[in-house]
XYZ file of C-alpha atoms in Angstrom:
678
model
C -13.773 11.441 -29.888
C -13.666 11.988 -26.227
C -14.937 9.479 -23.972
C -17.707 9.861 -21.647
C -15.693 8.010 -19.046
C -11.960 6.975 -18.711
C -11.008 4.293 -16.327
C -7.507 3.967 -14.924
C -6.689 0.409 -14.245
C -7.110 -3.029 -15.852
C -8.311 -5.385 -13.105
C -11.677 -6.859 -12.231
C -12.992 -3.814 -10.689
C -12.268 -1.441 -13.409
C -13.544 -3.904 -16.112
C -16.741 -4.603 -14.138
C -17.377 -0.812 -13.874
C -16.572 -0.347 -17.713
C -19.055 -2.973 -18.735
C -21.766 -1.775 -16.352
C -21.230 1.922 -17.775
C -21.186 0.618 -21.322
C -24.536 -1.294 -20.814
C -26.002 1.926 -19.618
C -24.875 3.674 -22.731
C -21.708 5.461 -22.035
C -18.707 5.736 -24.063
C -16.049 3.983 -21.990
C -12.111 3.824 -22.277
C -9.961 1.708 -20.103
C -6.271 2.548 -19.753
C -3.878 -0.040 -18.280
C -0.268 -0.800 -18.529
C -0.783 -4.551 -18.455
C -4.301 -6.068 -17.865
C -2.629 -9.614 -17.135
C -0.441 -8.017 -14.376
C -3.617 -6.888 -12.294
C -4.321 -8.276 -8.867
C -7.219 -10.227 -10.357
C -5.034 -12.779 -12.009
C -3.045 -13.460 -8.716
C -6.321 -14.009 -6.515
C -7.984 -17.325 -5.436
C -11.388 -16.214 -6.303
C -13.105 -16.767 -3.003
C -16.386 -15.232 -2.216
C -16.142 -15.324 1.473
C -18.031 -12.651 3.603
C -18.713 -15.302 6.151
C -15.430 -17.109 6.308
C -13.399 -13.816 6.278
C -15.110 -12.845 9.677
C -15.616 -9.302 8.547
C -16.326 -7.184 11.712
C -17.218 -3.845 10.063
C -21.122 -3.932 9.840
C -21.023 -1.722 6.566
C -18.360 -3.969 4.867
C -20.299 -7.008 5.898
C -23.316 -5.590 4.191
C -21.289 -4.628 1.064
C -19.816 -7.992 0.829
C -23.058 -9.818 1.277
C -24.847 -7.723 -1.275
C -22.250 -8.234 -3.725
C -22.089 -12.113 -3.026
C -25.992 -12.216 -3.730
C -25.322 -10.426 -7.015
C -22.833 -13.029 -8.169
C -24.991 -15.813 -9.610
C -27.056 -13.747 -11.954
C -23.906 -11.505 -12.812
C -21.701 -14.447 -14.018
C -24.713 -16.144 -15.700
C -25.002 -13.077 -17.926
C -21.155 -13.014 -18.449
C -21.249 -16.595 -19.481
C -24.140 -16.225 -21.791
C -22.542 -13.121 -23.540
C -19.150 -14.546 -23.701
C -19.501 -18.408 -23.873
C -16.703 -18.372 -21.211
C -17.450 -20.375 -17.937
C -16.387 -18.103 -14.962
C -16.060 -21.085 -12.763
C -18.647 -19.718 -10.361
C -19.315 -22.517 -7.753
C -21.699 -22.211 -4.720
C -19.539 -24.765 -2.910
C -19.645 -23.229 0.637
C -16.477 -22.663 2.766
C -15.550 -24.778 5.713
C -13.387 -23.012 8.436
C -11.688 -25.675 10.504
C -10.506 -25.051 13.916
C -7.390 -26.588 15.543
C -6.874 -27.999 18.822
C -5.086 -25.571 21.029
C -2.075 -27.761 22.003
C 0.212 -25.051 23.301
C -2.170 -24.147 26.216
C -3.619 -27.584 26.713
C -7.143 -26.478 26.365
C -8.424 -27.403 22.992
C -11.895 -28.101 23.595
C -12.330 -25.015 25.680
C -10.738 -22.945 22.826
C -13.192 -24.551 20.354
C -16.099 -23.789 22.745
C -14.832 -20.231 22.949
C -14.570 -20.150 19.220
C -17.996 -21.523 18.703
C -19.365 -18.896 21.200
C -17.580 -16.045 19.472
C -18.874 -17.055 16.013
C -22.215 -17.454 17.463
C -22.261 -13.834 18.375
C -21.073 -12.906 14.936
C -23.722 -14.744 13.177
C -26.353 -12.982 15.222
C -25.468 -9.878 13.270
C -28.295 -8.246 11.120
C -29.590 -9.962 8.012
C -26.598 -8.840 5.921
C -24.293 -11.371 7.609
C -23.860 -14.927 6.156
C -25.292 -17.786 8.321
C -22.755 -20.259 10.049
C -23.068 -23.640 11.392
C -20.787 -25.229 13.821
C -19.653 -28.816 13.136
C -18.186 -30.890 15.801
C -15.127 -32.963 15.314
C -16.835 -36.221 14.194
C -19.237 -34.244 11.959
C -16.480 -32.147 10.092
C -14.265 -35.209 9.482
C -17.047 -36.983 8.062
C -18.382 -34.137 5.959
C -14.713 -33.447 4.627
C -12.683 -36.477 4.836
C -8.820 -36.103 4.867
C -8.566 -33.141 7.312
C -5.653 -33.078 9.672
C -5.969 -34.850 12.944
C -5.578 -31.560 14.790
C -8.961 -30.319 13.502
C -11.335 -30.615 16.365
C -14.419 -28.865 14.749
C -15.120 -25.985 12.426
C -17.660 -23.585 10.863
C -19.715 -24.235 7.687
C -20.625 -21.220 5.635
C -23.038 -22.583 3.057
C -23.693 -19.252 1.230
C -20.017 -18.513 0.675
C -18.728 -19.442 -2.897
C -15.916 -19.259 -5.252
C -15.305 -18.104 -8.858
C -12.312 -18.870 -11.087
C -10.682 -15.422 -11.034
C -8.713 -15.888 -14.141
C -11.705 -17.145 -16.162
C -13.659 -14.286 -14.726
C -11.029 -11.904 -15.921
C -11.212 -13.452 -19.443
C -14.878 -13.180 -19.505
C -14.779 -9.625 -18.472
C -12.260 -8.846 -21.040
C -14.116 -10.443 -23.893
C -17.406 -8.756 -22.675
C -15.733 -5.397 -22.704
C -14.331 -5.954 -26.236
C -17.519 -7.282 -27.549
C -19.560 -4.291 -26.095
C -17.070 -1.647 -27.677
C -15.226 -0.583 -24.629
C -12.024 1.001 -25.839
C -9.173 -0.662 -24.436
C -5.756 1.057 -24.306
C -3.273 -1.494 -23.124
C 0.429 -1.207 -22.749
C 0.176 2.553 -21.798
C 1.671 3.869 -18.536
C -0.499 6.576 -16.822
C 2.142 9.169 -15.496
C -0.174 11.715 -13.918
C -3.611 13.061 -13.500
C -3.891 16.756 -14.577
C -6.068 18.964 -12.365
C -7.240 22.453 -12.514
C -9.658 24.115 -9.993
C -10.892 20.778 -8.505
C -11.551 19.344 -12.122
C -9.570 16.629 -13.779
C -8.714 17.985 -17.404
C -6.702 15.105 -18.705
C -4.701 11.926 -17.941
C -1.073 12.092 -18.824
C 0.379 8.897 -20.262
C 3.292 7.403 -21.894
C 1.671 8.072 -25.410
C 0.267 11.541 -24.721
C -2.778 13.160 -22.732
C -6.249 11.493 -22.836
C -9.322 13.372 -22.151
C -12.838 12.393 -20.937
C -15.836 14.001 -19.260
C -15.573 11.795 -16.230
C -12.690 9.697 -14.792
C -12.344 6.705 -12.543
C -9.334 5.742 -10.674
C -9.355 1.967 -10.106
C -5.601 1.411 -10.387
C -5.439 -1.085 -7.298
C -2.047 -1.169 -5.495
C -0.755 1.486 -7.794
C -3.501 4.158 -7.015
C -1.284 6.150 -4.555
C 1.291 6.854 -7.135
C -1.486 8.979 -9.119
C -3.583 10.455 -6.284
C -2.791 11.079 -2.578
C -4.695 8.131 -1.156
C -3.548 5.732 1.549
C -3.336 2.748 -0.524
C -0.359 0.538 -0.207
C 0.472 -2.706 -1.838
C 0.480 -5.898 0.397
C 2.299 -8.838 -1.389
C 0.645 -12.169 -1.513
C 2.615 -15.390 -2.651
C 0.410 -18.295 -3.963
C 0.766 -21.687 -5.620
C -1.349 -24.438 -7.156
C -0.928 -28.265 -7.173
C -2.898 -30.759 -9.339
C -4.823 -33.694 -8.286
C -3.353 -36.597 -10.179
C -5.466 -38.430 -12.821
C -5.108 -41.667 -11.140
C -7.060 -40.190 -8.052
C -10.655 -41.059 -9.130
C -12.725 -38.552 -7.399
C -12.052 -34.912 -6.422
C -10.575 -35.228 -2.829
C -11.927 -31.786 -2.090
C -15.102 -30.058 -3.029
C -15.418 -27.134 -0.837
C -13.021 -24.257 0.147
C -11.010 -24.744 3.242
C -10.328 -21.505 5.212
C -7.887 -22.323 8.060
C -5.510 -20.518 10.218
C -3.570 -18.141 7.888
C -4.134 -20.462 4.927
C -6.904 -21.230 2.387
C -7.237 -24.120 -0.010
C -9.590 -23.583 -3.032
C -10.282 -26.672 -5.132
C -11.247 -26.094 -8.887
C -13.298 -28.483 -10.884
C -10.305 -28.955 -13.375
C -8.459 -30.677 -10.469
C -6.346 -27.724 -9.672
C -6.147 -26.758 -6.003
C -5.020 -23.211 -5.165
C -3.218 -22.480 -2.087
C -2.646 -19.078 -0.553
C -1.760 -16.614 0.459
C 1.245 -14.798 2.399
C 0.626 -11.405 3.772
C 3.856 -9.332 3.224
C 4.460 -5.536 3.739
C 7.340 -5.295 1.234
C 6.173 -2.679 -1.024
C 6.295 -3.681 -4.779
C 9.037 -6.308 -4.149
C 8.301 -9.039 -6.807
C 8.960 -12.763 -6.896
C 8.261 -15.844 -4.985
C 10.522 -16.826 -1.994
C 11.450 -20.045 -0.694
C 10.277 -18.984 2.790
C 6.970 -17.820 1.555
C 6.177 -20.769 -0.386
C 7.523 -23.234 2.391
C 5.194 -21.465 4.911
C 2.195 -21.979 2.626
C 2.926 -25.578 2.141
C 3.453 -26.403 5.753
C 0.099 -24.761 6.750
C -1.848 -26.361 3.864
C -0.283 -29.969 4.674
C -1.278 -29.399 8.414
C -4.800 -28.690 7.302
C -5.166 -31.255 4.532
C -2.283 -33.688 4.771
C -2.851 -35.511 1.441
C -1.993 -32.472 -0.410
C 1.746 -33.189 0.117
C 1.525 -35.836 -2.363
C 0.314 -33.731 -5.375
C 2.694 -32.083 -7.893
C 3.165 -28.459 -7.722
C 1.850 -26.869 -10.855
C 2.457 -23.142 -10.623
C 3.754 -20.498 -8.282
C 2.869 -16.739 -8.533
C 2.511 -13.647 -6.499
C 0.522 -10.328 -6.494
C -0.216 -7.104 -4.741
C -3.294 -6.502 -3.052
C -4.437 -2.794 -2.581
C -4.607 -2.102 1.168
C -5.981 0.891 3.210
C -5.203 1.525 6.848
C -8.656 0.217 8.117
C -8.728 -2.475 5.360
C -11.791 -1.134 3.641
C -12.195 0.030 0.099
C -12.237 3.617 -1.006
C -15.361 4.164 -3.000
C -17.222 7.240 -4.417
C -16.488 10.866 -5.190
C -13.085 12.428 -4.776
C -11.763 15.991 -4.224
C -12.108 16.607 -8.070
C -15.870 16.863 -9.191
C -15.333 14.755 -12.251
C -12.993 11.834 -10.542
C -14.614 8.818 -9.012
C -12.551 6.489 -6.793
C -12.729 2.740 -6.716
C -9.642 1.263 -5.021
C -8.411 -0.238 -1.647
C -10.524 -3.467 -1.883
C -7.679 -5.404 -0.289
C -8.519 -9.230 0.003
C -12.084 -8.804 -1.512
C -11.679 -7.297 -4.962
C -13.130 -10.332 -6.786
C -16.022 -10.519 -4.352
C -16.907 -6.788 -4.574
C -16.745 -6.276 -8.343
C -20.475 -6.520 -9.060
C -21.503 -4.270 -6.290
C -18.810 -1.719 -7.064
C -19.881 -1.637 -10.550
C -23.526 -1.081 -9.850
C -22.917 1.588 -7.291
C -20.414 3.620 -9.109
C -22.401 3.388 -12.336
C -25.501 4.667 -10.390
C -23.278 7.488 -9.023
C -21.639 8.566 -12.215
C -24.404 8.329 -14.737
C -27.483 8.895 -12.443
C -26.001 10.918 -9.536
C -27.559 8.506 -7.253
C -25.585 8.033 -3.985
C -26.328 4.652 -2.237
C -26.124 5.432 1.786
C -23.686 2.507 2.093
C -20.983 4.571 0.049
C -20.579 7.131 2.839
C -18.745 4.357 4.853
C -16.158 4.176 2.192
C -15.578 7.767 1.213
C -12.084 8.878 1.125
C -12.739 11.667 3.558
C -12.426 9.249 6.462
C -8.614 9.483 5.955
C -8.651 13.216 5.185
C -10.367 14.769 8.401
C -8.868 17.996 10.062
C -6.671 15.748 12.170
C -4.694 14.676 9.065
C -3.174 18.112 8.770
C -2.958 19.238 12.337
C -0.035 16.572 13.258
C 2.082 18.638 11.106
C 1.299 21.681 13.324
C 2.097 20.041 16.620
C 5.688 20.265 17.947
C 7.433 19.576 21.215
C 8.173 22.606 23.427
C 11.900 23.324 23.576
C 13.881 25.360 26.082
C 16.495 27.614 24.538
C 18.841 30.137 25.906
C 16.616 33.065 24.848
C 13.140 31.870 24.676
C 10.636 29.062 24.783
C 9.621 27.603 21.408
C 6.190 26.213 21.398
C 3.543 26.290 18.899
C 0.912 27.369 21.584
C 2.009 30.895 20.560
C 0.059 30.341 17.444
C -3.728 30.698 17.127
C -4.451 27.141 16.435
C -8.252 27.579 16.317
C -7.807 30.023 13.443
C -5.634 27.572 11.793
C -8.229 24.795 11.987
C -10.904 26.807 10.870
C -9.198 28.543 7.984
C -8.664 27.498 4.417
C -5.755 25.364 5.708
C -8.433 22.663 6.496
C -9.145 22.381 2.756
C -5.559 21.259 1.975
C -5.696 17.465 1.710
C -2.585 15.710 2.106
C -1.649 11.901 2.548
C 1.070 10.779 5.049
C 4.509 9.810 3.653
C 4.567 6.206 2.415
C 7.611 4.301 1.855
C 7.490 0.538 0.879
C 4.179 0.124 2.632
C 5.050 1.958 5.785
C 3.258 5.169 6.747
C 4.867 8.150 8.513
C 3.305 11.446 9.515
C 6.666 13.363 9.651
C 8.362 14.149 6.447
C 11.711 15.155 8.057
C 14.297 12.301 8.483
C 17.465 12.936 10.601
C 20.753 11.200 11.457
C 22.716 10.396 14.609
C 26.252 11.407 13.632
C 28.362 14.673 14.421
C 26.539 15.541 17.589
C 28.605 17.004 20.498
C 27.021 14.196 22.812
C 24.437 11.579 23.054
C 22.116 14.013 24.976
C 22.303 16.572 22.268
C 21.329 13.961 19.777
C 18.415 12.706 21.770
C 17.059 16.169 22.479
C 17.423 17.158 18.638
C 15.728 13.873 17.381
C 12.750 14.701 19.763
C 12.712 18.270 18.736
C 12.776 17.476 15.026
C 9.450 15.371 15.474
C 10.935 12.890 13.190
C 9.829 9.302 12.851
C 12.809 7.913 10.784
C 16.463 8.143 12.003
C 19.331 6.926 10.006
C 22.098 4.975 11.737
C 25.655 4.089 10.286
C 25.727 0.336 10.594
C 29.561 0.296 10.581
C 29.976 3.003 13.237
C 27.641 1.109 15.592
C 29.256 -2.137 15.056
C 32.762 -0.591 15.782
C 31.457 1.680 18.508
C 32.975 4.531 16.732
C 33.213 7.896 18.867
C 29.681 9.328 19.249
C 27.882 5.864 18.455
C 28.611 4.039 21.816
C 25.368 3.176 23.361
C 23.332 4.442 20.437
C 21.082 1.339 20.311
C 19.908 2.284 23.906
C 19.739 5.993 23.494
C 16.451 6.248 21.403
C 13.126 4.718 21.908
C 12.972 2.368 18.804
C 9.353 1.543 19.523
C 8.449 5.043 18.331
C 11.284 5.552 15.751
C 11.823 3.615 12.545
C 15.691 2.719 12.072
C 16.957 3.445 8.649
C 20.305 1.600 8.762
C 22.834 3.065 6.186
C 25.890 1.770 4.470
C 28.009 4.853 5.300
C 31.820 3.932 4.637
C 31.320 1.416 2.033
C 33.325 2.001 -1.169
C 31.925 -0.799 -3.248
C 28.637 -2.453 -4.114
C 29.912 -5.735 -2.381
C 30.714 -3.836 0.827
C 27.397 -2.115 0.975
C 25.462 -5.303 0.214
C 27.329 -7.038 3.354
C 26.677 -4.024 5.616
C 22.975 -3.906 4.471
C 22.464 -7.412 5.589
C 23.943 -6.495 8.964
C 21.875 -3.458 9.307
C 18.637 -5.760 8.875
C 19.835 -7.889 11.638
C 20.696 -4.798 13.855
C 17.113 -3.579 13.485
C 15.734 -7.055 14.248
C 17.884 -7.152 17.441
C 16.250 -3.726 18.419
C 12.730 -5.120 18.073
C 12.047 -4.182 14.439
C 11.449 -7.655 12.978
C 9.972 -6.502 9.896
C 12.409 -3.624 9.113
C 13.948 -4.272 5.708
C 14.791 -0.593 4.961
C 18.278 0.290 4.100
C 19.710 3.726 3.100
C 22.159 2.663 0.420
C 25.452 4.622 0.188
C 28.310 3.629 -2.119
C 31.034 6.274 -1.810
C 34.569 5.632 -3.015
C 35.524 9.311 -3.259
C 37.092 10.489 0.214
C 37.430 14.119 -0.716
C 34.049 15.219 -2.187
C 32.034 12.097 -0.799
C 30.142 11.752 -4.086
C 28.325 8.454 -4.479
C 29.325 6.035 -7.197
C 26.360 5.715 -9.624
C 27.417 2.443 -11.184
C 28.072 0.682 -7.743
C 24.914 2.038 -6.297
C 22.811 0.619 -9.140
C 24.518 -2.690 -8.832
C 24.124 -2.926 -5.200
C 20.401 -1.772 -5.230
C 19.537 -4.388 -7.878
C 20.966 -7.178 -5.600
C 19.405 -5.695 -2.313
C 15.992 -5.473 -4.076
C 16.221 -9.109 -5.060
C 16.868 -9.986 -1.383
C 13.737 -8.329 -0.176
C 15.118 -4.996 0.983
C 13.320 -1.683 0.695
C 16.243 0.369 -0.839
C 16.635 4.161 -0.192
C 19.654 5.016 -2.454
C 21.691 8.176 -1.898
C 22.515 9.456 -5.324
C 23.753 12.371 -7.277
C 20.933 14.478 -8.715
C 20.818 12.410 -11.947
C 17.459 12.106 -13.468
C 18.408 9.037 -15.473
C 20.152 7.324 -12.559
C 16.865 7.891 -10.567
C 14.774 6.476 -13.209
C 16.969 3.348 -13.529
C 16.901 2.842 -9.675
C 13.137 3.213 -9.581
C 12.897 0.554 -12.325
C 15.116 -1.586 -10.282
C 12.556 -1.540 -7.630
C 13.967 0.980 -5.104
C 11.521 2.248 -2.427
C 12.705 6.046 -2.804
C 15.284 7.935 -4.647
C 17.438 10.350 -2.461
C 19.229 12.978 -4.640
C 21.973 15.207 -2.945
C 21.253 19.026 -2.841
C 25.052 19.595 -2.532
C 27.871 17.795 -1.333
C 27.433 15.822 1.936
C 28.110 17.987 5.199
C 28.965 21.135 3.042
C 25.860 23.087 3.973
C 25.949 24.699 0.583
C 22.185 24.337 0.037
C 20.183 23.679 -3.102
C 22.882 23.559 -5.844
C 21.242 21.061 -7.941
C 17.704 22.555 -8.119
C 17.094 22.047 -11.927
C 17.968 18.203 -11.669
C 16.002 17.577 -8.563
C 12.986 19.190 -10.117
C 13.222 16.864 -13.015
C 13.435 13.844 -10.785
C 10.435 15.059 -8.688
C 8.347 15.612 -11.729
C 9.102 12.065 -13.294
C 9.373 9.792 -10.077
C 6.603 7.328 -9.035
C 8.318 6.847 -5.761
C 8.989 9.250 -2.971
C 11.790 11.638 -3.522
C 13.950 12.612 -0.329
C 16.329 15.391 -0.651
C 19.412 14.338 1.175
C 22.759 16.208 1.902
C 23.794 19.763 1.567
C 20.857 21.556 3.269
C 22.329 23.992 5.823
C 19.386 26.373 6.675
C 15.701 25.957 7.246
C 15.076 28.489 4.218
C 16.804 25.661 2.154
C 14.599 23.025 3.697
C 11.377 24.888 3.006
C 12.615 25.568 -0.588
C 13.158 21.850 -1.215
C 9.797 20.866 0.116
C 8.106 23.868 -2.111
C 9.627 22.052 -5.067
C 7.649 19.078 -4.329
C 10.083 16.825 -2.430
C 8.313 14.190 -0.530
C 10.829 14.341 2.524
C 14.088 15.582 3.681
C 17.029 13.997 5.302
C 19.029 16.367 7.407
C 21.790 15.695 9.772
C 24.891 17.989 9.661
C 22.864 21.245 9.608
C 21.173 20.224 12.944
C 24.179 18.443 14.542
C 26.725 21.260 13.869
C 24.469 24.039 14.832
C 25.320 26.058 17.948
C 21.916 24.940 19.336
C 21.088 21.680 17.894
C 17.711 21.026 19.479
C 16.556 24.606 18.386
C 17.765 23.956 14.757
C 15.964 20.573 14.693
C 12.685 22.298 15.620
C 13.310 24.943 12.936
C 13.993 22.414 10.433
C 10.698 20.576 11.458
C 8.849 23.903 10.940
C 10.551 24.523 7.642
C 9.759 21.125 6.298
C 6.079 21.517 7.241
C 5.908 25.303 5.977
C 7.338 23.977 2.493
C 4.896 21.254 2.245
C 2.071 23.270 2.989
C 3.270 25.926 0.490
C 3.559 23.240 -2.050
C 0.094 21.860 -1.492
C -1.303 25.504 -1.499
C 0.219 26.378 -4.773
C 2.328 29.502 -5.156
C 1.404 32.587 -7.304
C 2.504 32.518 -10.876
C 5.692 34.365 -11.719
C 5.115 37.380 -13.884
C 7.674 39.789 -15.753
C 5.548 42.852 -14.706
C 3.848 44.384 -11.706
C 0.352 44.052 -10.593
C -1.285 46.260 -7.978
C -2.191 44.549 -4.799
C -5.131 46.850 -4.351
C -7.755 46.970 -7.209
C -7.843 50.112 -9.472
C -11.607 49.944 -9.879
C -13.997 51.717 -7.680
C -11.431 54.143 -6.376
C -12.307 57.890 -5.656
C -11.299 60.344 -8.353
C -11.353 64.175 -8.552
């Protein structure tokens, strides 16, 4: 039978919604690749609307309302499942350090106290807070670091054992008869005329009357929402049995660190905040940073044995607020982007969305979290704004277009999200290079004219001051352009790995400290310059392990693209035809297969020679283009760069608009009914 509601995702949000809908009589199915891999299991379980210092008033109200639901919500879960969720109204203590670097510790504390005082004067939805002076805070919580000179006490904040909560939700869902389809990969959401008609999965198409997207950090792979993964590393220590009493009975929320004690003598320490896409695993530097901060805050923790290390991916939005409510599809509801507050917001999210789905009741608070805040008219207009270019024959400028007509036309209904690669957001879908130009000035003008935000740079050529690359580092404004170091000239995987490391250091020298991007090229063939698939995969696997966001240049091989994606690459970059040949799209069929199956951005790279070919690649559904030779070798490079920009935009808009179907017969443009007859 077809379900009433199908929920995509297996975390605390999706399970809470499923249970709430089931309790109200709906037939519910939950589809998840791996329920144990959800961000729920990687959290610390803090319920901290006060200690988090949430400045957005709507978010503060949402979090506080959810906090007040928690005691009754967890009590009912525990009664139903006999699983203790670990809900503990322990309060949260937020210590403040002495500001030794500026020699004004007491002044800093007073300013902190003043700032917090203004915060706690917010409307009733905000959590109360009480300032504790140095003597009071050390007496209230013995064992704090000597640098702590005071702090804030949030008595209403609490915690829950997130893993126990996940077990309770899973048990409750099973007992209530929620259909759980685990181990199934959701590959796409099928849509027709603003309706979801099915969910394509690894085991076939699933149908329901209504659908909920609650896939957390993976939501963007299924629907154009600005949700990106933000990695967090965590660890736990265990208080030894010979310590008679728990040394810590309340959560400590310090400077970029939190310490969460559990009644079973575990202490949770978290968490890093890393924009590294879906790069997995714990790292020495991440764990070292957490331990240093935790020991500074609560020194005796250094003597406790480490019990476990883990990591997870928070679903973050640009404004760090969740996306809740209706979607562009009439029968699809969105519940994602909860970022640091997924555990806290589970009960209120479930209640509000169940009201919305089953009773068509829209709480006014949902308006502040609607997806449309990211899809205003301005989200499409940047694609229509370009710099003015002086050419020999005319002035190229979009001022010649009637922009008011564009803004007021059906174009405004075309919703598109920016290009996202490894957690970074880019408005332009055209990338360019820096090689083969007649002069540095020509390159500078062309990069500007292209409107691009990503420019690829050959690391070896910069390192050796190859012709055309002298002074390249100073030629572009790297505060506005994201450098994409490439491993051009590398013939083996080993060479490419070494050069990639140099490229990362080069980006740091130019001020891009967090730039871990690399365009991976392994090309042993000097005549046709075709990439080595085996060497590329080997190098990619190693670079992903080292934390790189790898953008591999490959033949248009769908199987290789899949293997690279599975290895953790940030994109795949199939060639349209041999690099620098200008032959255009010679691998269309294979590129189309790659586009249809990839869950990462597909960037068509190499071989495009004319704007018409660029537009065609975008019309196929490519996420972006990388074009160098066609621009650099044109008679007027800046003008060609501008043309490629326009073509990229036109192709993207055409793809979003949806072309007319191909037919084997003619259809009159004018209707045949109502015509004058003799």
